XYZ file of C-alpha atoms in Angstrom:
692
model
C -158.386 1.982 9.704
C -157.796 -1.009 11.734
C -161.174 -2.583 10.750
C -160.145 -2.069 7.061
C -156.856 -3.723 7.432
C -158.434 -6.664 9.321
C -160.884 -6.994 6.420
C -158.141 -7.092 3.843
C -156.206 -9.580 5.892
C -159.262 -11.836 6.167
C -159.752 -11.724 2.490
C -156.083 -12.834 2.044
C -156.645 -15.736 4.587
C -159.768 -16.827 2.568
C -157.784 -16.860 -0.605
C -154.973 -18.629 0.860
C -157.371 -21.240 2.260
C -158.864 -21.777 -1.167
C -155.603 -22.415 -2.658
C -154.644 -24.648 0.236
C -157.779 -26.755 -0.223
C -156.802 -27.416 -3.891
C -153.637 -29.046 -2.895
C -154.517 -30.618 0.569
C -154.459 -34.237 -0.490
C -150.722 -34.333 -0.879
C -149.989 -32.944 2.611
C -152.495 -35.423 4.110
C -150.663 -38.341 2.467
C -147.232 -36.960 3.464
C -148.361 -36.590 7.041
C -149.770 -40.136 7.117
C -146.254 -41.457 6.403
C -144.310 -39.397 9.020
C -144.772 -41.858 11.914
C -143.292 -44.633 9.765
C -140.401 -42.448 8.966
C -139.783 -41.503 12.482
C -139.830 -45.165 13.486
C -137.379 -45.843 10.513
C -134.936 -43.182 11.978
C -134.888 -45.117 15.313
C -134.575 -48.445 13.631
C -131.731 -47.001 11.395
C -129.821 -45.807 14.571
C -130.293 -49.065 16.379
C -128.920 -50.798 13.367
C -125.676 -48.728 13.361
C -125.237 -49.449 17.098
C -125.629 -53.198 16.665
C -123.555 -53.538 13.469
C -121.106 -50.847 13.083
C -117.470 -51.365 14.057
C -116.750 -47.641 13.983
C -117.007 -46.268 17.498
C -117.466 -42.708 16.498
C -120.612 -43.723 14.408
C -121.878 -45.655 17.431
C -121.529 -42.687 19.794
C -123.298 -40.462 17.241
C -126.202 -43.046 16.878
C -126.462 -42.981 20.669
C -126.703 -39.198 20.509
C -129.328 -39.378 18.005
C -131.356 -41.744 19.836
C -131.024 -39.623 23.013
C -132.433 -36.644 21.111
C -135.402 -38.763 19.806
C -136.268 -39.970 23.231
C -135.671 -36.453 24.949
C -139.227 -35.664 23.586
C -140.924 -38.804 24.838
C -138.781 -40.762 27.571
C -136.330 -38.866 29.562
C -135.043 -41.750 31.440
C -134.005 -43.536 28.113
C -132.624 -40.564 26.808
C -130.231 -40.201 29.755
C -129.158 -43.787 29.308
C -128.250 -43.191 25.615
C -126.377 -40.163 26.527
C -124.191 -42.051 29.197
C -123.335 -44.694 26.603
C -122.350 -41.984 23.967
C -120.299 -40.075 26.602
C -118.332 -43.305 27.625
C -117.528 -44.118 23.993
C -116.530 -40.402 23.198
C -114.219 -40.087 26.318
C -112.481 -43.415 25.327
C -112.028 -42.209 21.735
C -111.161 -38.562 22.814
C -113.958 -37.277 20.689
C -114.581 -33.682 21.912
C -117.197 -32.776 19.439
C -119.438 -35.694 20.288
C -118.571 -35.217 23.965
C -119.741 -31.531 23.766
C -122.982 -32.572 22.069
C -123.769 -35.122 24.854
C -123.028 -32.562 27.482
C -125.323 -30.148 25.896
C -128.263 -32.457 25.803
C -127.458 -33.381 29.472
C -127.778 -29.421 30.381
C -131.298 -29.525 29.004
C -132.367 -32.802 30.698
C -130.956 -31.682 34.088
C -132.561 -28.286 33.851
C -136.019 -29.770 32.724
C -135.749 -32.211 35.624
C -135.297 -29.307 38.207
C -131.612 -29.868 38.787
C -129.993 -26.394 37.881
C -126.611 -27.186 39.645
C -126.054 -30.298 37.479
C -127.083 -28.464 34.447
C -124.559 -25.670 35.114
C -121.799 -28.250 35.861
C -122.213 -29.671 32.241
C -122.468 -26.089 30.840
C -119.046 -25.390 32.368
C -117.778 -28.689 30.933
C -118.776 -27.542 27.559
C -117.015 -24.247 27.919
C -113.922 -26.052 29.105
C -113.986 -28.242 26.004
C -114.449 -25.290 23.748
C -111.477 -23.418 25.197
C -109.138 -26.483 24.817
C -110.432 -27.157 21.212
C -107.910 -27.151 18.260
C -108.629 -25.105 15.168
C -110.297 -28.042 13.315
C -112.877 -28.413 16.144
C -113.166 -24.869 17.156
C -116.363 -23.853 15.123
C -118.179 -27.015 15.925
C -117.526 -26.912 19.756
C -118.198 -23.095 19.814
C -121.521 -23.340 18.048
C -122.632 -26.029 20.390
C -121.517 -24.045 23.315
C -123.448 -20.823 22.107
C -126.565 -22.787 21.530
C -126.435 -24.536 24.889
C -125.811 -21.283 26.698
C -128.607 -19.465 24.994
C -131.162 -22.118 25.606
C -130.071 -22.312 29.223
C -130.507 -18.427 29.690
C -134.051 -18.715 27.745
C -135.110 -21.665 30.086
C -134.121 -19.647 33.256
C -136.026 -16.640 32.026
C -132.937 -14.535 31.210
C -134.251 -13.975 27.599
C -132.429 -10.823 26.744
C -129.063 -12.561 27.695
C -129.938 -15.435 25.401
C -130.251 -13.294 22.114
C -126.641 -12.652 21.485
C -125.607 -16.313 21.941
C -128.366 -17.311 19.484
C -127.157 -14.876 16.980
C -123.430 -16.120 17.242
C -124.662 -19.675 16.841
C -126.662 -18.856 13.767
C -123.547 -17.024 12.125
C -121.497 -20.177 12.865
C -124.061 -22.617 11.484
C -124.395 -20.572 8.205
C -120.542 -20.528 7.888
C -120.586 -24.434 8.343
C -123.399 -24.730 5.710
C -125.697 -26.669 8.352
C -129.106 -25.584 7.279
C -130.894 -27.772 9.902
C -129.032 -26.194 12.697
C -129.563 -22.767 11.223
C -133.217 -23.110 11.104
C -133.345 -24.524 14.604
C -131.591 -21.508 16.179
C -133.522 -19.099 14.098
C -136.629 -20.760 15.682
C -135.263 -20.516 19.089
C -134.360 -16.806 18.494
C -137.912 -16.107 17.357
C -139.397 -17.655 20.340
C -137.259 -15.712 22.476
C -138.306 -12.384 20.907
C -141.998 -13.662 21.315
C -141.341 -13.946 25.237
C -139.796 -10.517 25.185
C -142.713 -9.061 23.358
C -140.838 -8.165 20.101
C -143.440 -9.790 17.715
C -142.120 -8.204 14.611
C -138.564 -9.643 15.143
C -140.175 -12.982 16.286
C -142.165 -13.284 13.103
C -139.238 -12.382 10.952
C -137.097 -15.223 12.575
C -140.045 -17.669 12.533
C -140.549 -17.287 8.769
C -136.879 -17.510 7.977
C -136.696 -20.712 9.977
C -139.934 -22.125 8.259
C -138.382 -21.395 4.854
C -135.278 -23.543 5.697
C -137.334 -26.323 7.447
C -139.544 -26.552 4.296
C -136.432 -26.591 2.062
C -134.972 -29.586 3.925
C -138.457 -31.220 4.550
C -138.100 -31.213 8.274
C -141.599 -31.825 9.455
C -140.771 -31.486 13.282
C -139.133 -28.119 12.601
C -141.988 -26.978 10.472
C -144.468 -27.893 13.381
C -142.362 -25.661 15.809
C -142.439 -22.692 13.347
C -146.173 -22.865 13.130
C -146.523 -22.970 16.908
C -144.109 -19.978 17.083
C -146.271 -18.011 14.671
C -149.431 -18.891 16.356
C -147.989 -17.646 19.688
C -147.162 -14.161 17.998
C -150.602 -13.823 16.503
C -152.172 -14.792 19.765
C -150.133 -11.987 21.700
C -151.281 -9.625 18.833
C -154.924 -10.742 19.603
C -155.242 -12.065 15.958
C -156.863 -15.294 17.245
C -158.233 -16.498 13.931
C -154.699 -16.554 12.399
C -153.288 -17.956 15.556
C -155.730 -20.879 15.657
C -154.944 -21.666 11.927
C -151.206 -22.206 12.738
C -151.731 -23.748 15.994
C -154.015 -26.504 14.495
C -151.385 -27.140 11.683
C -148.749 -27.623 14.323
C -150.978 -29.894 16.382
C -151.658 -32.062 13.379
C -148.020 -32.571 12.704
C -147.014 -33.223 16.150
C -149.883 -35.687 16.636
C -148.700 -37.578 13.408
C -145.163 -37.676 14.665
C -146.178 -38.624 18.182
C -144.051 -35.895 19.517
C -145.408 -36.073 23.136
C -143.406 -33.218 24.376
C -144.372 -31.092 21.366
C -148.109 -31.962 22.069
C -147.723 -30.446 25.466
C -146.493 -27.200 23.928
C -149.274 -27.248 21.332
C -151.977 -27.538 23.846
C -150.612 -24.765 25.956
C -150.558 -22.640 22.849
C -154.337 -23.361 22.169
C -155.003 -22.600 25.721
C -153.668 -19.057 25.379
C -155.588 -18.473 22.342
C -159.029 -19.570 23.899
C -158.244 -17.601 26.943
C -157.857 -14.623 24.815
C -161.302 -15.431 23.265
C -162.701 -15.762 26.817
C -163.675 -19.387 26.185
C -162.513 -20.389 29.565
C -163.716 -23.988 29.339
C -161.747 -24.841 26.152
C -158.673 -22.849 27.497
C -158.766 -24.872 30.922
C -159.075 -28.073 28.921
C -156.102 -27.368 26.722
C -153.947 -26.151 29.578
C -154.804 -29.264 31.613
C -153.828 -31.392 28.528
C -150.595 -29.510 28.203
C -149.967 -30.099 31.965
C -150.615 -33.798 31.758
C -148.210 -34.087 28.727
C -145.352 -32.054 30.561
C -145.962 -34.206 33.780
C -145.739 -37.403 31.702
C -142.502 -36.238 30.016
C -141.147 -34.809 33.331
C -140.872 -31.521 31.657
C -140.741 -29.052 34.684
C -140.552 -25.765 32.694
C -143.635 -26.591 30.672
C -145.418 -27.866 33.766
C -144.577 -24.599 35.574
C -146.000 -22.604 32.537
C -149.088 -24.609 32.486
C -149.846 -24.119 36.208
C -149.406 -20.412 35.718
C -151.861 -20.412 32.673
C -154.391 -22.493 34.496
C -154.207 -19.890 37.338
C -154.837 -17.028 34.691
C -158.007 -18.991 33.633
C -159.354 -19.153 37.251
C -158.401 -15.486 37.762
C -160.446 -14.667 34.569
C -163.275 -16.763 36.029
C -162.959 -14.813 39.367
C -162.137 -18.118 41.219
C -159.314 -16.405 43.088
C -158.580 -19.133 45.575
C -158.030 -21.859 42.989
C -155.902 -19.239 41.028
C -153.688 -18.642 43.937
C -153.239 -22.511 44.552
C -152.080 -22.930 40.954
C -149.802 -19.815 41.165
C -148.146 -21.407 44.330
C -147.476 -24.743 42.340
C -145.957 -22.626 39.518
C -143.737 -20.735 41.916
C -142.387 -23.841 43.413
C -141.432 -25.213 40.189
C -139.975 -21.841 39.060
C -137.709 -21.865 42.131
C -136.666 -25.372 41.517
C -135.653 -24.270 37.893
C -133.837 -21.290 39.188
C -136.154 -19.056 37.061
C -136.002 -15.814 39.045
C -137.954 -13.828 36.388
C -140.984 -16.289 36.498
C -140.771 -16.314 40.283
C -141.095 -12.448 40.251
C -144.071 -12.500 37.677
C -145.951 -15.145 40.014
C -145.325 -13.010 42.987
C -146.748 -9.996 41.145
C -149.915 -12.025 40.378
C -150.305 -13.560 44.059
C -149.995 -10.063 45.494
C -152.660 -8.637 43.149
C -155.051 -11.557 43.988
C -154.345 -11.220 47.665
C -154.602 -7.601 47.699
C -158.450 -7.829 47.872
C -158.127 -8.627 51.558
C -154.739 -7.215 52.470
C -152.696 -4.216 51.176
C -149.247 -3.487 52.465
C -146.310 -1.301 51.733
C -144.266 -4.644 51.235
C -146.530 -5.734 48.514
C -146.351 -2.417 46.731
C -142.556 -2.421 46.930
C -142.458 -5.963 45.675
C -144.676 -5.109 42.643
C -142.334 -2.256 41.858
C -139.352 -4.449 42.021
C -140.710 -7.001 39.846
C -141.485 -4.371 37.110
C -137.897 -2.994 37.385
C -136.589 -6.576 36.935
C -138.788 -6.976 33.800
C -137.444 -3.778 32.388
C -133.804 -4.694 32.937
C -134.532 -8.003 31.219
C -136.379 -6.184 28.303
C -139.428 -8.397 28.903
C -142.354 -6.291 27.458
C -144.970 -8.985 28.086
C -144.244 -9.191 31.836
C -143.927 -5.474 32.003
C -147.465 -5.116 30.614
C -148.711 -7.572 33.136
C -146.731 -5.777 36.003
C -148.339 -2.479 34.978
C -151.813 -4.084 35.169
C -151.223 -5.558 38.568
C -150.052 -2.153 39.896
C -153.044 -0.447 38.449
C -155.326 -2.988 40.088
C -153.399 -2.840 43.366
C -153.826 0.982 43.622
C -157.451 0.711 42.453
C -158.335 -1.633 45.263
C -156.551 0.663 47.856
C -158.561 3.617 46.345
C -155.351 5.383 45.295
C -156.869 6.513 42.122
C -154.213 8.840 40.892
C -151.463 6.151 41.042
C -154.044 3.614 39.490
C -154.504 6.046 36.493
C -150.639 6.351 36.180
C -150.150 2.677 35.860
C -153.135 2.260 33.780
C -151.774 4.747 31.134
C -148.365 2.823 31.402
C -150.230 -0.281 30.752
C -152.014 1.050 27.771
C -148.794 2.637 26.335
C -147.021 -0.563 26.753
C -149.949 -2.597 25.049
C -149.933 -0.049 22.260
C -146.245 -0.476 21.553
C -146.704 -4.168 21.334
C -150.080 -4.365 19.587
C -149.981 -1.030 17.529
C -151.539 -0.989 14.010
C -148.115 -0.484 12.309
C -146.565 -3.408 13.981
C -149.690 -5.634 13.226
C -149.517 -4.629 9.541
C -145.812 -5.253 9.442
C -146.290 -8.693 10.834
C -148.959 -9.384 8.243
C -147.004 -7.991 5.489
C -144.170 -10.413 6.406
C -146.636 -13.406 6.460
C -148.148 -12.369 3.163
C -144.604 -12.138 1.734
C -143.768 -15.569 2.996
C -147.096 -16.904 1.380
C -146.452 -15.136 -1.968
C -142.891 -16.574 -1.989
C -144.403 -19.974 -1.315
C -146.906 -19.709 -3.797
C -144.222 -18.650 -6.378
C -142.255 -21.635 -5.527
C -145.321 -23.815 -5.910
C -145.876 -22.369 -9.374
C -142.290 -22.819 -10.219
C -142.409 -26.536 -8.915
C -145.741 -27.001 -10.826
C -144.041 -25.781 -14.069
C -141.167 -28.122 -13.435
C -143.450 -30.869 -12.735
C -145.260 -30.138 -16.062
C -141.912 -30.183 -17.765
C -140.906 -33.449 -16.017
C -144.338 -34.976 -17.062
C -143.874 -34.039 -20.766
C -140.372 -35.500 -20.566
C -141.811 -38.656 -18.999
C -144.438 -38.803 -21.684
C -141.859 -38.441 -24.434
C -139.766 -41.249 -22.741
C -142.990 -43.362 -22.499
C -143.584 -42.877 -26.147
C -140.061 -43.734 -26.949
C -140.243 -46.793 -24.646
C -143.486 -47.887 -26.291
C -142.007 -47.578 -29.736
C -138.892 -49.360 -28.547
C -140.962 -52.067 -27.015
C -142.919 -52.512 -30.153
C -139.759 -52.693 -32.232
C -138.217 -55.199 -29.620
C -141.397 -57.227 -29.750
C -141.166 -57.540 -33.600
C -137.346 -58.422 -33.474
C -138.406 -61.025 -30.805
C -140.976 -62.502 -32.992
C -138.436 -62.468 -36.024
C -136.014 -63.998 -33.843
C -138.401 -66.713 -32.707
C -139.286 -67.441 -36.225
C -135.711 -67.819 -37.128
C -135.091 -70.067 -34.141
C -138.007 -72.227 -35.017
C -136.748 -72.474 -38.496
C -133.207 -73.247 -37.381
C -134.470 -76.073 -35.110
C -136.520 -77.442 -37.834
C -133.437 -77.381 -40.053
C -131.423 -78.888 -37.201
C -133.979 -81.719 -36.910
C -133.817 -82.338 -40.602
C -130.071 -82.494 -40.242
C -130.292 -85.012 -37.373
C -132.624 -87.070 -39.445
C -130.144 -87.098 -42.349
C -127.387 -87.969 -40.068
C -129.562 -90.831 -38.730
C -130.086 -91.935 -42.166
C -126.454 -91.883 -43.027
C -125.652 -93.730 -39.749
C -128.227 -96.397 -40.434
C -126.834 -96.706 -43.968
C -123.351 -97.053 -42.596
C -124.340 -99.541 -39.929
C -126.233 -101.648 -42.513
C -123.280 -101.533 -44.764
C -120.697 -102.288 -42.006
C -122.563 -104.613 -39.785
C -125.063 -106.560 -42.164
C -123.344 -106.050 -45.473
C -120.197 -107.942 -44.264
C -122.326 -110.732 -42.924
C -124.378 -111.023 -46.073
C -121.121 -111.013 -48.170
C -119.797 -113.834 -45.966
C -122.943 -115.866 -46.319
C -122.909 -115.457 -50.111
C -119.244 -116.627 -50.211
C -120.040 -119.598 -48.163
C -123.140 -120.425 -50.262
C -120.704 -120.355 -53.363
C -118.265 -122.609 -51.536
C -121.258 -124.966 -50.768
C -122.021 -125.437 -54.505
C -118.527 -126.585 -55.213
C -117.669 -130.257 -54.924
C -116.385 -131.517 -51.695
C -117.056 -133.982 -48.972
C -120.008 -134.021 -46.747
C -118.140 -132.775 -43.704
C -116.910 -129.708 -45.469
C -120.549 -128.995 -46.567
C -121.917 -129.450 -43.147
C -119.337 -127.157 -41.758
C -120.026 -124.547 -44.335
C -123.740 -124.732 -43.595
C -123.118 -124.394 -39.849
C -121.045 -121.208 -40.486
C -123.722 -119.922 -42.775
C -126.325 -120.607 -40.218
C -124.279 -118.818 -37.536
C -123.725 -115.796 -39.842
C -127.377 -115.635 -40.750
C -128.320 -115.519 -37.036
C -125.671 -112.802 -36.304
C -127.017 -110.777 -39.171
C -130.493 -111.105 -37.855
C -129.398 -110.023 -34.385
C -127.584 -106.952 -35.892
C -130.644 -106.104 -37.880
C -132.821 -106.447 -34.784
C -130.433 -104.156 -32.790
C -130.505 -101.449 -35.624
C -134.274 -101.642 -35.961
C -134.672 -101.434 -32.080
C -132.314 -98.521 -31.846
C -134.384 -96.386 -34.239
C -137.799 -97.538 -33.344
C -139.665 -95.367 -30.716
C -140.813 -97.350 -27.795
C -143.519 -96.186 -25.347
C -141.523 -97.573 -22.310
C -137.931 -97.090 -23.310
C -136.622 -98.056 -19.860
C -138.362 -101.378 -19.826
C -137.425 -102.242 -23.500
C -133.700 -101.456 -22.823
C -133.967 -103.714 -19.660
C -135.478 -106.565 -21.504
C -132.982 -106.440 -24.328
C -130.044 -106.154 -21.989
C -131.079 -109.225 -20.039
C -131.594 -111.269 -23.126
C -128.390 -110.515 -24.619
C -126.436 -111.145 -21.342
C -128.146 -114.560 -20.781
C -127.525 -115.777 -24.356
C -123.624 -114.628 -24.505
C -122.957 -115.949 -20.963
C -124.832 -119.258 -21.288
C -122.486 -120.130 -24.189
C -119.457 -120.450 -21.941
C -121.426 -121.488 -18.803
C -120.673 -118.141 -16.984
C -122.861 -117.350 -13.873
C -124.675 -114.218 -14.506
C -126.151 -111.871 -11.923
C -128.450 -109.198 -13.361
C -129.989 -106.369 -11.294
C -131.835 -104.046 -13.820
C -135.001 -103.579 -11.726
C -134.159 -99.901 -11.112
C -133.627 -99.099 -14.688
C -137.277 -98.324 -15.911
C -138.363 -96.201 -12.904
C -135.442 -95.483 -10.464
C -135.139 -96.117 -6.772
C -137.536 -93.297 -6.085
C -139.875 -93.497 -8.876
C -137.578 -91.524 -11.219
C -138.061 -92.357 -14.860
C -135.261 -92.670 -17.365
C -135.531 -90.323 -20.461
C -132.901 -91.281 -23.019
C -132.842 -89.997 -26.568
C -132.459 -92.439 -29.370
C -128.726 -91.632 -29.604
C -128.159 -92.141 -26.045
C -130.153 -95.401 -25.893
C -127.908 -96.717 -28.810
C -124.640 -95.785 -27.401
C -125.541 -97.054 -23.891
C -126.525 -100.359 -25.220
C -123.633 -100.624 -27.534
C -121.261 -99.849 -24.661
C -123.126 -102.521 -22.518
C -122.597 -105.077 -25.409
C -118.965 -104.241 -25.892
C -118.094 -104.338 -22.270
C -119.991 -107.709 -21.832
C -118.532 -109.287 -24.973
C -114.974 -108.347 -23.767
C -115.641 -110.023 -20.432
C -116.977 -113.175 -21.949
C -114.246 -113.496 -24.473
C -111.128 -112.420 -22.666
C -111.557 -112.422 -18.905
C -111.908 -116.154 -18.188
C -114.306 -115.268 -15.568
C -116.762 -117.753 -14.128
C -119.185 -115.056 -12.921
C -120.332 -111.610 -14.310
C -122.488 -109.143 -12.200
C -124.424 -106.371 -14.251
C -126.182 -103.632 -12.347
C -128.112 -100.555 -13.607
C -129.603 -97.887 -11.364
C -131.193 -94.416 -11.696
C -130.426 -92.039 -8.769
C -130.529 -88.205 -8.574
C -131.258 -87.915 -12.244
C -128.156 -90.029 -13.152
C -128.067 -93.437 -14.943
C -125.431 -95.709 -13.820
C -124.307 -99.032 -15.318
C -121.744 -101.326 -13.592
C -120.329 -104.461 -15.190
C -118.044 -106.561 -12.906
C -116.047 -109.703 -13.840
C -113.905 -111.817 -11.608
C -111.347 -112.955 -14.289
C -107.785 -112.579 -15.052
C -107.793 -108.682 -15.379
C -105.396 -106.529 -17.264
C -103.153 -103.459 -16.844
C -105.087 -100.472 -18.210
C -101.863 -98.577 -19.034
C -100.471 -101.444 -21.140
C -103.713 -102.397 -22.698
C -104.049 -98.961 -24.216
C -106.011 -99.107 -27.442
C -107.975 -102.087 -28.828
C -110.707 -104.349 -27.675
C -113.289 -101.600 -28.153
C -112.074 -99.654 -25.121
C -111.616 -96.420 -27.227
C -115.080 -96.940 -28.783
C -116.741 -97.229 -25.443
C -114.948 -94.062 -24.200
C -116.001 -92.083 -27.296
C -119.669 -93.205 -27.038
C -119.681 -92.191 -23.267
C -118.225 -88.778 -24.353
C -120.999 -88.337 -26.997
C -123.639 -89.082 -24.333
C -121.805 -86.420 -21.930
C -121.400 -89.285 -19.674
C -118.156 -90.679 -17.692
C -116.776 -94.197 -18.067
C -114.247 -95.605 -15.661
C -112.355 -98.945 -16.396
C -110.667 -100.453 -13.123
C -108.840 -103.697 -13.660
C -106.360 -105.576 -11.422
C -104.390 -108.688 -12.561
C -105.898 -111.869 -10.911
C -108.764 -109.957 -9.458
C -110.965 -108.784 -12.267
C -112.343 -105.799 -14.120
C -115.064 -103.307 -13.308
C -116.566 -100.980 -15.797
C -118.665 -98.145 -14.527
C -120.749 -95.805 -16.793
C -122.510 -92.710 -15.612
C -124.768 -90.606 -17.709
C -126.770 -87.525 -16.590
C -130.483 -87.809 -17.432
């Protein structure tokens, strides 16, 4: 019957592995990113500490860092806890203080300082008793967990169970899934130590479901380890190896140094059960090295004991006794009386080959009684075997048979077929539920993909429509720009026509009238004066025509052309009245740092007309003997300065007239700024600034 059950179970395992292989890429990619996620947690906590002004948040962050480092650096973990405690005491934060005390209990116990551990355990109890109603549940749950784990670590596993159950009830009430899963895991591990593998598996699978729901990879690795330990005790080593390797892979990715020690210890037990002593010894030694590195005395004590078991199986009894002695020393330091009794039982059995005493017999019976009281079935089994071996070596065959029968009865109660089938049934039920969830998720993924596909189609259609609208808009914009350009050309034509009419037309009319006057009779002096005026008007008309043509004509180097025209006009108008002229226009073409001037036709026209108007006013009205003209280009800005040292005027009184309004309007058209500064008896400065 057992063979048939095992065959069915193996077929289920093969089926499960086939399904697992089909979806293995995703877990591998997920595990590859876990190390970065773990570092991100530490970075996030450090950022809170360095930047947050909320002391409660800082204390919580220190607590979080202490937990992270508790699995890889106990010294740093203690420093972070001290920092959290100092802040929590100052803020009168009982909840955070209780949490810090709880971590100190574990640190001191693992370091072999039970007195300090019990001191902080009592400190948590005091905080809990003094708590108000708003803090009662949080402090009580912390106290229950700490007490339960302390009992478990000191070997009093039966005492730990009710405290774990109370903690789980409170965490469910508080809606804390992570803490609920964690204590279910601890409760399952406790049942494993007591040999109750059915309840252990039940709790481990409950915990695993919750950890998977919240995607807590560290918790998942612990559950795999717990399941592996139960299957190893039931001698189902294939399944035990399957879960042990899954746990080891996650812990390696997370760089969980403490967890890696536990994982190697679990693998050592599996290979010991398979009688592969070399692999068992290697894994137990690796586990021992990790526990020494982490200063984790409870794990070191277990590994010394397990290494002794390997040497016992190899019949190397002296070495086995040496490791048992080392294990016993640590168990005493940890105040773990149950482990001390178990080790004494093993030592007596090994030494019994050379010395049998009544004292040894009584001690073996005492240890079995202790294990019964604690409900520790695993150690009871070991005790019965040791008693049977003891009596066999002393040729007390009737007593040896009695304890051999007790040994087999205890083994059967732990490893009976019904129990194994129940454990497998729970595991298969978990797998079925997980597959159902995966199928549901796949269906949801398919629906989501279909929705995404529909969205993508809508986006594609929308993008195409948008592109068409964009092209249509560009076409409209191009047409609009073209129309605007045509309007500008029309305006320019109208402006040229107006300029020709206003500037040139009036001059030509004047010349025509003078010519009519010249034909009339008169003296020669009058004719000469008329001809002089006609000549002057003709020259003025030519200059105006030249200005108009220059303004509308495209010139390759506009800056140089503008500079030359300004210089010519300045010298011509100033020389008439013998005014000293200083012109500095060298920067106009290229600028002080090679910057080039880019003026539109309209800007060039307005700039030049402002210059002419300002200079003409200075020559005609200021009475100055010297005029300074400067033009520069700096920081993409064209600047013109005209200074005279004449009589000046009051700008408020002057108001309108003399072309000042025209200059201001032209500056505004160019989006420029013009300043007119004048003082009586000192002179006038006109400054024009135009952004390029």
